[in-house]
C-alpha positions as a Python dict, from the first residue, in 0.01 Angstrom:
ca = {
    (1, 'M'): (0, 0, 0),
    (2, 'A'): (317, -199, 50),
    (3, 'T'): (269, -574, 91),
    (4, 'P'): (491, -803, 299),
    (5, 'D'): (622, -962, -22),
    (6, 'E'): (732, -622, -156),
    (7, 'L'): (883, -512, 175),
    (8, 'E'): (1060, -846, 222),
    (9, 'R'): (1261, -781, -94),
    (10, 'Q'): (1322, -417, 1),
    (11, 'Y'): (1445, -463, 360),
    (12, 'T'): (1703, -674, 535),
    (13, 'L'): (1612, -807, 879),
    (14, 'L'): (1798, -519, 1046),
    (15, 'S'): (1656, -243, 825),
    (16, 'A'): (1303, -384, 859),
    (17, 'A'): (1346, -396, 1237),
    (18, 'A'): (1471, -37, 1242),
    (19, 'R'): (1177, 90, 1035),
    (20, 'F'): (931, -117, 1239),
    (21, 'D'): (1080, 22, 1562),
    (22, 'A'): (1060, 381, 1438),
    (23, 'L'): (695, 345, 1335),
    (24, 'R'): (599, 148, 1647),
    (25, 'T'): (766, 401, 1877),
    (26, 'R'): (596, 691, 1706),
    (27, 'D'): (263, 509, 1725),
    (28, 'A'): (313, 444, 2096),
    (29, 'L'): (407, 805, 2168),
    (30, 'A'): (131, 966, 1964),
    (31, 'P'): (-179, 1068, 2151),
    (32, 'S'): (-488, 863, 2085),
    (33, 'P'): (-750, 1028, 1864),
    (34, 'D'): (-973, 1068, 2170),
    (35, 'D'): (-705, 1272, 2348),
    (36, 'V'): (-629, 1508, 2060),
    (37, 'E'): (-796, 1844, 2020),
    (38, 'D'): (-797, 1989, 1672),
    (39, 'V'): (-512, 2239, 1720),
    (40, 'D'): (-486, 2345, 1356),
    (41, 'D'): (-780, 2297, 1122),
    (42, 'E'): (-548, 2320, 819),
    (43, 'D'): (-319, 2038, 935),
    (44, 'D'): (-481, 1702, 1007),
    (45, 'L'): (-148, 1523, 1056),
    (46, 'G'): (-44, 1718, 1363),
    (47, 'D'): (311, 1738, 1237),
    (48, 'G'): (346, 2113, 1236),
    (49, 'G'): (240, 2146, 875),
    (50, 'G'): (321, 1950, 568),
    (51, 'G'): (578, 1711, 716),
    (52, 'D'): (589, 1336, 705),
    (53, 'G'): (462, 1298, 1061),
    (54, 'A'): (802, 1196, 1197),
    (55, 'E'): (860, 1531, 1365),
    (56, 'P'): (692, 1606, 1699),
    (57, 'D'): (377, 1815, 1688),
    (58, 'E'): (490, 2170, 1765),
    (59, 'A'): (165, 2252, 1944),
    (60, 'T'): (165, 1953, 2181),
    (61, 'G'): (525, 1826, 2172),
    (62, 'S'): (401, 1473, 2108),
    (63, 'A'): (463, 1244, 1814),
    (64, 'A'): (221, 1267, 1524),
    (65, 'P'): (-15, 973, 1479),
    (66, 'L'): (67, 731, 1199),
    (67, 'T'): (-96, 792, 866),
    (68, 'H'): (-320, 527, 713),
    (69, 'E'): (-34, 408, 490),
    (70, 'E'): (216, 403, 778),
    (71, 'A'): (-19, 197, 994),
    (72, 'L'): (-52, -59, 713),
    (73, 'E'): (324, -51, 659),
    (74, 'L'): (371, -125, 1031),
    (75, 'L'): (148, -432, 998),
    (76, 'A'): (330, -551, 685),
    (77, 'L'): (671, -496, 848),
    (78, 'G'): (561, -713, 1142),
    (79, 'E'): (495, -995, 896),
    (80, 'V'): (830, -934, 723),
    (81, 'L'): (1011, -958, 1057),
    (82, 'A'): (831, -1281, 1145),
    (83, 'R'): (921, -1434, 809),
    (84, 'K'): (1285, -1329, 821),
    (85, 'A'): (1325, -1441, 1182),
    (86, 'A'): (1169, -1780, 1108),
    (87, 'Y'): (1400, -1828, 811),
    (88, 'G'): (1704, -1733, 1019),
    (89, 'R'): (1589, -1969, 1294),
    (90, 'Q'): (1587, -2265, 1056),
    (91, 'L'): (1930, -2175, 921),
    (92, 'S'): (2052, -2173, 1281),
    (93, 'V'): (1895, -2516, 1336),
    (94, 'R'): (2090, -2639, 1034),
    (95, 'S'): (2409, -2492, 1178),
    (96, 'A'): (2342, -2663, 1511),
    (97, 'R'): (2292, -2997, 1337),
    (98, 'R'): (2613, -2947, 1139),
    (99, 'A'): (2793, -2880, 1467),
    (100, 'G'): (2664, -3211, 1605),
    (101, 'A'): (2368, -3099, 1818),
    (102, 'S'): (2097, -3356, 1885),
    (103, 'W'): (1730, -3282, 1832),
    (104, 'S'): (1685, -3291, 2210),
    (105, 'Q'): (1947, -3017, 2245),
    (106, 'I'): (1796, -2813, 1961),
    (107, 'G'): (1447, -2848, 2109),
    (108, 'A'): (1576, -2730, 2447),
    (109, 'A'): (1751, -2431, 2286),
    (110, 'L'): (1424, -2339, 2113),
    (111, 'G'): (1215, -2395, 2425),
    (112, 'T'): (1021, -2680, 2267),
    (113, 'S'): (1032, -3057, 2235),
    (114, 'K'): (1275, -3239, 2009),
    (115, 'Q'): (981, -3362, 1801),
    (116, 'A'): (838, -3012, 1751),
    (117, 'A'): (1182, -2879, 1652),
    (118, 'W'): (1241, -3166, 1408),
    (119, 'E'): (894, -3134, 1253),
    (120, 'A'): (924, -2755, 1213),
    (121, 'H'): (1262, -2794, 1047),
    (122, 'N'): (1137, -3060, 809),
    (123, 'R'): (834, -2844, 718),
    (124, 'W'): (1079, -2563, 642),
    (125, 'I'): (1282, -2793, 417),
    (126, 'D'): (960, -2896, 239),
    (127, 'E'): (868, -2529, 187),
    (128, 'Q'): (1214, -2457, 49),
    (129, 'A'): (1169, -2742, -196),
    (130, 'K'): (837, -2592, -313),
    (131, 'Q'): (959, -2233, -349),
    (132, 'D'): (893, -2080, -685),
    (133, 'R'): (1213, -1959, -836),
    (134, 'E'): (1096, -1597, -811),
    (135, 'A'): (1332, -1306, -827),
    (136, 'G'): (1419, -1188, -480),
    (137, 'H'): (1362, -1525, -314),
    (138, 'W'): (1658, -1728, -202),
    (139, 'E'): (1580, -2097, -190),
    (140, 'L'): (1762, -2424, -174),
    (141, 'N'): (1835, -2612, -495),
    (142, 'D'): (1764, -2985, -529),
    (143, 'K'): (2112, -3088, -414),
    (144, 'E'): (2089, -2860, -111),
    (145, 'I'): (1742, -2997, -28),
    (146, 'D'): (1880, -3352, -28),
    (147, 'A'): (2173, -3242, 189),
    (148, 'A'): (1937, -3061, 429),
    (149, 'R'): (1718, -3372, 465),
    (150, 'T'): (2024, -3588, 528),
    (151, 'L'): (2156, -3342, 785),
    (152, 'A'): (1817, -3325, 959),
    (153, 'G'): (1825, -3703, 990),
    (154, 'E'): (1574, -3894, 1193),
    (155, 'L'): (1415, -3773, 1513),
    (156, 'D'): (1626, -3994, 1739),
    (157, 'N'): (1953, -3841, 1613),
}
């Protein structure tokens, strides 16, 4: 089973989104187990025999249900997307601050209060400071952490 940590290193945001979309679409188009009659006793996947499930079922014309592993991959990819989107969000907050945006403006752009935006960004900086220097993880170094805290400033800025 692939974990979010493994998939996070394997996929970019766009490739993770594409794989998530493909699995989610197939899952949505596949008949529910209650609606499926056993068309072929030799083929439990309903993919016309021996395929990966991505092809439509020849007997019914519908998408094959996800396998156990694919269903778990779909869950893990959802977590990967959330992580990558959250990281990108905080980088965008940093860019907005660099461009002179106030915390009130950033909060409005995020659909939240200035305090919630400021606190979330500072929690992100704290997490970056704690990151283990693991392979595959991009984190801020000490100088960048100091610069990020300075750029974040106080709430009233």
